[in-house]
JSON list of C-alpha atoms in Angstrom, two decimals:
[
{"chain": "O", "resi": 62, "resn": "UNK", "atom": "CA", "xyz": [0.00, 0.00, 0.00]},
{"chain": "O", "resi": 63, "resn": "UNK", "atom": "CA", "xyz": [1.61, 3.38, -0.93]},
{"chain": "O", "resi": 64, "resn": "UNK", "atom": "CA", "xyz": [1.50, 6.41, 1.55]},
{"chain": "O", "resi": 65, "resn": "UNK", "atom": "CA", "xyz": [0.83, 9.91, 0.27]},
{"chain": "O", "resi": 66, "resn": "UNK", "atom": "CA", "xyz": [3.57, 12.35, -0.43]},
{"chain": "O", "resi": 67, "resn": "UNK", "atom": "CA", "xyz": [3.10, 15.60, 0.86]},
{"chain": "O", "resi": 68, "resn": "UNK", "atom": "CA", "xyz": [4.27, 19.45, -1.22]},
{"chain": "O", "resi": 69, "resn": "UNK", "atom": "CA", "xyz": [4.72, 22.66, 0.79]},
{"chain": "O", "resi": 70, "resn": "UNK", "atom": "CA", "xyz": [5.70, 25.74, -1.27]},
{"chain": "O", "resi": 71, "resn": "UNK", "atom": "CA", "xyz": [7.17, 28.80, 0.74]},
{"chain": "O", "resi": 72, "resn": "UNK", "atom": "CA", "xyz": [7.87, 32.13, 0.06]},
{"chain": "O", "resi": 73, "resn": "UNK", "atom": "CA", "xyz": [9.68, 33.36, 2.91]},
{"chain": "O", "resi": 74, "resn": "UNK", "atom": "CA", "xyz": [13.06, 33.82, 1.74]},
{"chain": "O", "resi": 75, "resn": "UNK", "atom": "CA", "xyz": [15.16, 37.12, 2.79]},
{"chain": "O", "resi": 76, "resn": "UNK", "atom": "CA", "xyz": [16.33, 38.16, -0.95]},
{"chain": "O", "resi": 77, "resn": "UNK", "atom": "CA", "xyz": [12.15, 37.81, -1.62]},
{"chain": "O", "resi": 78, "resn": "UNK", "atom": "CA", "xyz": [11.00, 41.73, -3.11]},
{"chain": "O", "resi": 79, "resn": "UNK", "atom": "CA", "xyz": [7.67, 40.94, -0.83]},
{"chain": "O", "resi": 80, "resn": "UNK", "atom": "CA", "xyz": [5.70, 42.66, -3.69]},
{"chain": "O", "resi": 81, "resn": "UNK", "atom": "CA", "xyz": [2.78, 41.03, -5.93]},
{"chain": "O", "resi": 82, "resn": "UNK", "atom": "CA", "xyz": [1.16, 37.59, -5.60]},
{"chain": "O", "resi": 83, "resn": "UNK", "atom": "CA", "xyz": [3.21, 34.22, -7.11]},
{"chain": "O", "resi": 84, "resn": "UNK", "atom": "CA", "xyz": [0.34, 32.02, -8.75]},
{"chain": "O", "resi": 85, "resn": "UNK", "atom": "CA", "xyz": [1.05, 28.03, -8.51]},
{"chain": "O", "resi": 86, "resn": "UNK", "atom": "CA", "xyz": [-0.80, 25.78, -9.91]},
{"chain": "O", "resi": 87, "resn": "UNK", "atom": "CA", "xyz": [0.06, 21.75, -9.45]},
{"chain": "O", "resi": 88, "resn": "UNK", "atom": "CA", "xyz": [-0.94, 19.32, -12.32]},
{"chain": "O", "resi": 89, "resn": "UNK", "atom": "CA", "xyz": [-2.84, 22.38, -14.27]},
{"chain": "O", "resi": 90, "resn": "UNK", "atom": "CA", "xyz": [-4.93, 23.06, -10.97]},
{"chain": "O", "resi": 91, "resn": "UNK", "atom": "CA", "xyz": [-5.19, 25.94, -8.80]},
{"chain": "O", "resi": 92, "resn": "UNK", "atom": "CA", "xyz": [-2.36, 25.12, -5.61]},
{"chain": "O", "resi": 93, "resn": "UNK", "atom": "CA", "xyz": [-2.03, 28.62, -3.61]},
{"chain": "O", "resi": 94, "resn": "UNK", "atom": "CA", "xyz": [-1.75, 32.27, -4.49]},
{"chain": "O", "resi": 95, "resn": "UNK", "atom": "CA", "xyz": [1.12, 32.90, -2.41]},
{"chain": "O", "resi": 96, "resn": "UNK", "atom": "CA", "xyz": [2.25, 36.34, -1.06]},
{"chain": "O", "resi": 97, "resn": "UNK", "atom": "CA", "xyz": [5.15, 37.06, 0.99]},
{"chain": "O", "resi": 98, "resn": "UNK", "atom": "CA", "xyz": [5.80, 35.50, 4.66]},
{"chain": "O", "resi": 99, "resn": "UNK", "atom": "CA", "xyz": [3.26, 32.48, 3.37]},
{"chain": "O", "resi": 100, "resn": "UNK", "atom": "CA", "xyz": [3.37, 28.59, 3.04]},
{"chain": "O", "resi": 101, "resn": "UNK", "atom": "CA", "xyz": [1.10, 26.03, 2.02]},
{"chain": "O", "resi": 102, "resn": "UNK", "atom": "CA", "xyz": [1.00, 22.04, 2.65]},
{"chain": "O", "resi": 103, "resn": "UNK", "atom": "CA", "xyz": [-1.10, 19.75, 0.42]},
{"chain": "O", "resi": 104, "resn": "UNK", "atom": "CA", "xyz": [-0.54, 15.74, 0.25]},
{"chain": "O", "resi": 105, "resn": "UNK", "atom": "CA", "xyz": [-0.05, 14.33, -3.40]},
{"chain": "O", "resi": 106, "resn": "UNK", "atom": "CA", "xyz": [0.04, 11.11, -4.50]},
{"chain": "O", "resi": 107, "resn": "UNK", "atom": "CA", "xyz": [3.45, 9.80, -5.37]},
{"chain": "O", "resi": 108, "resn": "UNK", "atom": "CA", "xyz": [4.83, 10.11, -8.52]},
{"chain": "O", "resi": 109, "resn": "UNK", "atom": "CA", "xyz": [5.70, 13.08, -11.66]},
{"chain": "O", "resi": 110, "resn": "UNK", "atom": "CA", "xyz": [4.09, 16.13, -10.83]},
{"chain": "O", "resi": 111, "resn": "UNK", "atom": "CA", "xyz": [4.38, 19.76, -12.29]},
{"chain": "O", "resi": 112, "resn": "UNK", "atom": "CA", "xyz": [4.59, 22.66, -10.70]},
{"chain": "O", "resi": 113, "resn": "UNK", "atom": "CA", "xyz": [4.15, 26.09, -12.48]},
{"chain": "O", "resi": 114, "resn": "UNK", "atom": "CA", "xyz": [4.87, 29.54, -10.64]},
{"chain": "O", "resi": 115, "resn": "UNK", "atom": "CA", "xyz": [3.18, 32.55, -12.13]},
{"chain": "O", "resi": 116, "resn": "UNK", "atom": "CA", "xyz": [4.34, 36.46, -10.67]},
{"chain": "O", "resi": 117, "resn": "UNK", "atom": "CA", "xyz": [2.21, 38.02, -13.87]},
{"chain": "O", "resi": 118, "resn": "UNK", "atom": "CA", "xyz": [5.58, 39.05, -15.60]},
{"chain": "O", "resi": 119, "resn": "UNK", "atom": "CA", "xyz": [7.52, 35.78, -15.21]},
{"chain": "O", "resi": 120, "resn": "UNK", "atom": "CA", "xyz": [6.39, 32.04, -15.29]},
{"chain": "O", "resi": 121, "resn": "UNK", "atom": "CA", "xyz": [8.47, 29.04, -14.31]},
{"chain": "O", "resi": 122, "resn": "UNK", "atom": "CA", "xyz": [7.64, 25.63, -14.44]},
{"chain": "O", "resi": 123, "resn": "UNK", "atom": "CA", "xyz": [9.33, 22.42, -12.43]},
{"chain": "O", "resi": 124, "resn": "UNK", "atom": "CA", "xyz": [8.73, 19.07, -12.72]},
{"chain": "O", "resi": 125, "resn": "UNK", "atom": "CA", "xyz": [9.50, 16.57, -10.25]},
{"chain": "O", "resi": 126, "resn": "UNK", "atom": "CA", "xyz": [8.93, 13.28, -8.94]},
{"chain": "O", "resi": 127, "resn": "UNK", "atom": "CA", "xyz": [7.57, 12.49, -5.58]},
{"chain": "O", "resi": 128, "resn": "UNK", "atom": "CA", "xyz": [8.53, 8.91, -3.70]},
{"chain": "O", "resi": 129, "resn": "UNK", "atom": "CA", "xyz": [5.96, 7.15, -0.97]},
{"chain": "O", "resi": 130, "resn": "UNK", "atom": "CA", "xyz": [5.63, 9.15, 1.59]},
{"chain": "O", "resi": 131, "resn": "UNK", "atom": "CA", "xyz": [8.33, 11.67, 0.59]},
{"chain": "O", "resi": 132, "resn": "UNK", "atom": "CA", "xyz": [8.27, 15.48, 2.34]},
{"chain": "O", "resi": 133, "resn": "UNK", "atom": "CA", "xyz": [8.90, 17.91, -1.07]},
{"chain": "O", "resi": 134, "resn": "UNK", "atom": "CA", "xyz": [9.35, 21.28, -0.45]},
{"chain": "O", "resi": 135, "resn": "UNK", "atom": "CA", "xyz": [9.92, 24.11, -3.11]},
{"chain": "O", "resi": 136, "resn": "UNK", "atom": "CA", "xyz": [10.40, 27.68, -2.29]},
{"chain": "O", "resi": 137, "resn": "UNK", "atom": "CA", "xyz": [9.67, 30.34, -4.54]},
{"chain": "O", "resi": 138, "resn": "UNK", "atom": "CA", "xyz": [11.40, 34.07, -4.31]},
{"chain": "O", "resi": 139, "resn": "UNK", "atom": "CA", "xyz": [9.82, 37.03, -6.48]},
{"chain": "O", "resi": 140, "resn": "UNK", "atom": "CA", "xyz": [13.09, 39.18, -6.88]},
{"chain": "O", "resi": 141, "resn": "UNK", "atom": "CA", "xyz": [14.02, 42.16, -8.86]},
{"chain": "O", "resi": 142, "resn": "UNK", "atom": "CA", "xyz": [16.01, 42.51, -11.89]},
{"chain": "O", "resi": 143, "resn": "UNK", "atom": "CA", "xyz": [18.84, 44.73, -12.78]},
{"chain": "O", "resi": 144, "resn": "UNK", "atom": "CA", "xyz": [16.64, 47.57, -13.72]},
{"chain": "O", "resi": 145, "resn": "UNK", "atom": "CA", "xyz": [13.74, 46.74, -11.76]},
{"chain": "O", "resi": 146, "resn": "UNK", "atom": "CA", "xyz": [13.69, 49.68, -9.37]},
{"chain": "O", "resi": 147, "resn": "UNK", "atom": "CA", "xyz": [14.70, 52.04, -11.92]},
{"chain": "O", "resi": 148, "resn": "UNK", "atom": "CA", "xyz": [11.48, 51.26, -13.74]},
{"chain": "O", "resi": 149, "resn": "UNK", "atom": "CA", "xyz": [9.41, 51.20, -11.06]},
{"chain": "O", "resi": 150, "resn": "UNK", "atom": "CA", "xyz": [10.42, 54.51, -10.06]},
{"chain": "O", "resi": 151, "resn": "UNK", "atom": "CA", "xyz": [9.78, 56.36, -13.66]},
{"chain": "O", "resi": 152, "resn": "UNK", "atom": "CA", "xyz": [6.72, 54.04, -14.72]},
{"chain": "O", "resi": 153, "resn": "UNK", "atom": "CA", "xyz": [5.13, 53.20, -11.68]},
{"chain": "O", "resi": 154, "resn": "UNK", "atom": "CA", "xyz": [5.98, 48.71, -12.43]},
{"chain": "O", "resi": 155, "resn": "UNK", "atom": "CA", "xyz": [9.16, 46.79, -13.22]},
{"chain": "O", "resi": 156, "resn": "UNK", "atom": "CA", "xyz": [9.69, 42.99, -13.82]},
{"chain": "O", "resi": 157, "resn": "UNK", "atom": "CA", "xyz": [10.37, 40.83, -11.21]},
{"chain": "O", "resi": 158, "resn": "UNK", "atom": "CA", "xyz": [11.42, 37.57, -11.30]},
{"chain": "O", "resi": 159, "resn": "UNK", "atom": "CA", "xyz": [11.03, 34.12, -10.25]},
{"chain": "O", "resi": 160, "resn": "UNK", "atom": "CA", "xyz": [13.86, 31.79, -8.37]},
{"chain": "O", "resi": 161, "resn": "UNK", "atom": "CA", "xyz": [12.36, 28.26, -7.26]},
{"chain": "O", "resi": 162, "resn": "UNK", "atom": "CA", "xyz": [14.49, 26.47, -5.14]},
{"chain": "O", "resi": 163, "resn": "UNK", "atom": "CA", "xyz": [13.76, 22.74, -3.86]},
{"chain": "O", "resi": 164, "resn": "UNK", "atom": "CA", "xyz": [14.82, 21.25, -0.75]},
{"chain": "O", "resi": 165, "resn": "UNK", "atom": "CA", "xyz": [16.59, 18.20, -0.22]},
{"chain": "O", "resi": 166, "resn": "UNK", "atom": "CA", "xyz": [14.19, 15.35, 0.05]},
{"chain": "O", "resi": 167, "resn": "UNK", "atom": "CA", "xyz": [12.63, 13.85, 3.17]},
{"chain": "O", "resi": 168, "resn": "UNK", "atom": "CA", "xyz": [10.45, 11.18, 3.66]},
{"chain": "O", "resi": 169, "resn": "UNK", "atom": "CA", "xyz": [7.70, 11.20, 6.54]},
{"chain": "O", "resi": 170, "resn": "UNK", "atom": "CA", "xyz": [8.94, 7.62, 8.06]},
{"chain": "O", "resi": 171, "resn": "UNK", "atom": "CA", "xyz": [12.63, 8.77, 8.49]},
{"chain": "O", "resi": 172, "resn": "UNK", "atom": "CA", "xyz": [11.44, 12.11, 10.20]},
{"chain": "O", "resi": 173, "resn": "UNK", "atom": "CA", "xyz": [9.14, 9.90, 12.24]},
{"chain": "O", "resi": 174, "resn": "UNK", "atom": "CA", "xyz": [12.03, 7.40, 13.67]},
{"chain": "O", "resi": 175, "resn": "UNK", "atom": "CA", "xyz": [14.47, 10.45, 13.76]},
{"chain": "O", "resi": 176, "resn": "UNK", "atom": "CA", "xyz": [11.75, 12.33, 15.89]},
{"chain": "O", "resi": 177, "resn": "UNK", "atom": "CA", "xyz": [11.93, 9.13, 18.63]},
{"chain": "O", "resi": 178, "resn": "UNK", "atom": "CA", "xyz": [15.44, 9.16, 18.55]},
{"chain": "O", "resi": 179, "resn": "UNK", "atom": "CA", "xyz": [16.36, 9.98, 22.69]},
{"chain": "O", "resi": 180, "resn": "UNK", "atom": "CA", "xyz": [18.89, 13.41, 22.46]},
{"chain": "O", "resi": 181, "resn": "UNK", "atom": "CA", "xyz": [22.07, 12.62, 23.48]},
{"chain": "O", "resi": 182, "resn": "UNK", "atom": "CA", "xyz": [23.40, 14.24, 26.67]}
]
């Protein structure tokens, strides 16, 4: 029997703008509308999944591949360009950008036996 997987997407990195909404969608559905400071959890079922980010100047798209009972996590940081601020300041908006990062992978059973490990003194 195969245990869910679960995805969390944050957006609460320091070199994050903190300006306009990041759209993700998983498998062509609606995930999160994510602003800054925020994180979402959902459980998947395992397997090859797509992720697509969305900052309404810039989309990104991932694809990965999630185990039995694996922990992915993706964070996403809207950041500013080169020029960004320059434009912003003459025409009032500016491109901003999309970085998605993905943790290393953990799976829920190894957290689990790791959690009832006794701390050493």
């Amino acid at each position: 029997m195969s245990m869910a997987s679960r995805l969390t997407v944050s957006r609460n990195s320091p070199a994050d703008v903190q300006q306009r909404q990041v759209i993700v969608r998983l498998d062509g559905e609606p995930f999160a509308i994510l602003l800054f400071g925020q994180t979402l959890t959902r459980e998947i079922s395992p397997g090859s999944h797509r992720l697509r980010f969305d900052n309404t100047w810039v989309k990104k798209t991932v694809e990965f591949k999630a185990a039995d009972g694996e922990e992915v996590n993706y964070n996403v940081i809207n950041r500013a360009g080169r020029f960004t601020w320059w434009m912003v300041a003459v025409l009032g908006a500016g491109p901003m950008y999309l970085t998605v990062e993905r943790a290393p992978a953990e799976s829920r059973s190894a957290q689990s036996s790791s959690a009832a490990l006794p701390n050493a003194p």
